[in-house]
Tab-separated table of C-alpha atoms in Angstrom:
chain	number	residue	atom	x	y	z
A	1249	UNK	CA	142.157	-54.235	-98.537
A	1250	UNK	CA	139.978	-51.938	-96.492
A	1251	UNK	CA	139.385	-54.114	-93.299
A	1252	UNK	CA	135.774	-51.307	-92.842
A	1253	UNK	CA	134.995	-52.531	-96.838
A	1254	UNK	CA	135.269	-56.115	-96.008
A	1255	UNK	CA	133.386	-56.224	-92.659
A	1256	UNK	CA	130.464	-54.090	-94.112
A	1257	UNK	CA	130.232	-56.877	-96.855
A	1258	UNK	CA	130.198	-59.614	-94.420
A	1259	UNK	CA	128.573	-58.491	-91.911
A	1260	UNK	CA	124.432	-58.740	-92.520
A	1261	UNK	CA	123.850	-57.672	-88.777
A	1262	UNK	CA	124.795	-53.954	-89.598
A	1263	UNK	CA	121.443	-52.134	-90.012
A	1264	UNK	CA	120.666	-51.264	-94.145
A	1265	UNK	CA	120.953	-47.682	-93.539
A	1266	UNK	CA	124.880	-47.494	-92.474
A	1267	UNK	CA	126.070	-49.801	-95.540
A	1268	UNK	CA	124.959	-51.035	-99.247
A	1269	UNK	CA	126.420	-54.395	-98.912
A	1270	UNK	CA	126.275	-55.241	-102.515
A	1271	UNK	CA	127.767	-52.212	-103.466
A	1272	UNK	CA	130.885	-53.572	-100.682
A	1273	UNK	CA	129.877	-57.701	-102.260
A	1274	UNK	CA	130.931	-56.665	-105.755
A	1275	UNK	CA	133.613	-54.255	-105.130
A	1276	UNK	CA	136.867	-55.999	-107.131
A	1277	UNK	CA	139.424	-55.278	-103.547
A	1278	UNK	CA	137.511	-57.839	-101.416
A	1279	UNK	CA	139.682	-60.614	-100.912
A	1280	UNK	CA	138.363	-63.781	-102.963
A	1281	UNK	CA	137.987	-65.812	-99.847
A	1282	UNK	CA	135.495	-62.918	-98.508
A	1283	UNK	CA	133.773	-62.991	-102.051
A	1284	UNK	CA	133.154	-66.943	-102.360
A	1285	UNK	CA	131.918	-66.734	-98.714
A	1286	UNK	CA	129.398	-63.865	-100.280
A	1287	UNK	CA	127.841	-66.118	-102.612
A	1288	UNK	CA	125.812	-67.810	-99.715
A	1289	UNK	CA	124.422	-64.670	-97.974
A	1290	UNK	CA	120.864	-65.093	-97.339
A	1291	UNK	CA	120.428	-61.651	-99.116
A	1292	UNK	CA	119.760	-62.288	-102.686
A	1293	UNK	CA	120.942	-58.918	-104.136
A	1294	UNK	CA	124.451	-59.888	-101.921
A	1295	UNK	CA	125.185	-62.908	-103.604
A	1296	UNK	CA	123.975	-61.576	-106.436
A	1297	UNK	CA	126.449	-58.976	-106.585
A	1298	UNK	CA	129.522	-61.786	-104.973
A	1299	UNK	CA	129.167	-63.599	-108.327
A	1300	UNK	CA	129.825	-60.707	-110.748
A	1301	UNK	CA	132.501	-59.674	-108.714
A	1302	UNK	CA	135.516	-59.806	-110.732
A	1303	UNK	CA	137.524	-61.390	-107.762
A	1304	UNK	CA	135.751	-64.325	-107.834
A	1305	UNK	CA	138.125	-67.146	-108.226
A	1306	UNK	CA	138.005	-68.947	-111.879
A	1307	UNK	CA	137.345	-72.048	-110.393
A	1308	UNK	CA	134.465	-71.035	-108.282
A	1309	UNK	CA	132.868	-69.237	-111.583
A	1310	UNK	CA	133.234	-72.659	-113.740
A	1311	UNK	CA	131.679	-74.166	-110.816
A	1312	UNK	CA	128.894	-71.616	-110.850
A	1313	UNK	CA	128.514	-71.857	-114.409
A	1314	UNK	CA	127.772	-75.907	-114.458
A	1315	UNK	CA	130.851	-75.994	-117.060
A	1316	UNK	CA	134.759	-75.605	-117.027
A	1317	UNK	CA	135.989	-72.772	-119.492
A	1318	UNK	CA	139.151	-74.779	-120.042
A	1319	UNK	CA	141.588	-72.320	-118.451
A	1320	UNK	CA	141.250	-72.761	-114.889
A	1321	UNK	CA	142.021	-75.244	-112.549
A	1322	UNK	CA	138.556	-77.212	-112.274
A	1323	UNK	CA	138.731	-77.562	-115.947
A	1324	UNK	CA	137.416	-80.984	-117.418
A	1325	UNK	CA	138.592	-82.991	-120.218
A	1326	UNK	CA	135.481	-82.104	-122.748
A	1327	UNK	CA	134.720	-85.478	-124.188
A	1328	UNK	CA	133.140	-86.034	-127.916
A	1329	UNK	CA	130.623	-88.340	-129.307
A	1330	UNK	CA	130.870	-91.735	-128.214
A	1331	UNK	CA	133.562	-90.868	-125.660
């Protein structure tokens, strides 16, 4: 991983000109400890971009979601009528 990639994505104290930080939030290197940490950036467009990064653990996306797919790890028995 770039180490200049990841610190423009996390770092919202670098002026707007000198990076597009959710170009760097959705770029599929970032580390997907750097991209769950993007998902609370005040900057909408940054999160934004965090969540359709393809990085993004399957967990955290189930989570994100409000529903398990059934192939990750926070996957939830699905339960039927009357059960």
């Amino acid at each position: 991983m770039d180490p200049l990639l990841c610190g423009l994505a996390v770092n919202p104290a670098l002026p707007a000109e000198l990076v597009d930080r959710p170009l760097a939030a959705r770029h599929p290197a970032l580390p997907p400890t750097v991209v769950v940490e993007l998902l609370s950036d005040p900057a909408d467009p940054v999160a934004e971009a965090a969540a359709a990064n393809p990085s993004l653990p399957l967990a955290v996306m189930e989570e994100l979601a409000g529903r398990p797919t059934g192939r990750g790890p926070a996957a939830r028995p699905v339960r039927g009528p009357g059960g």
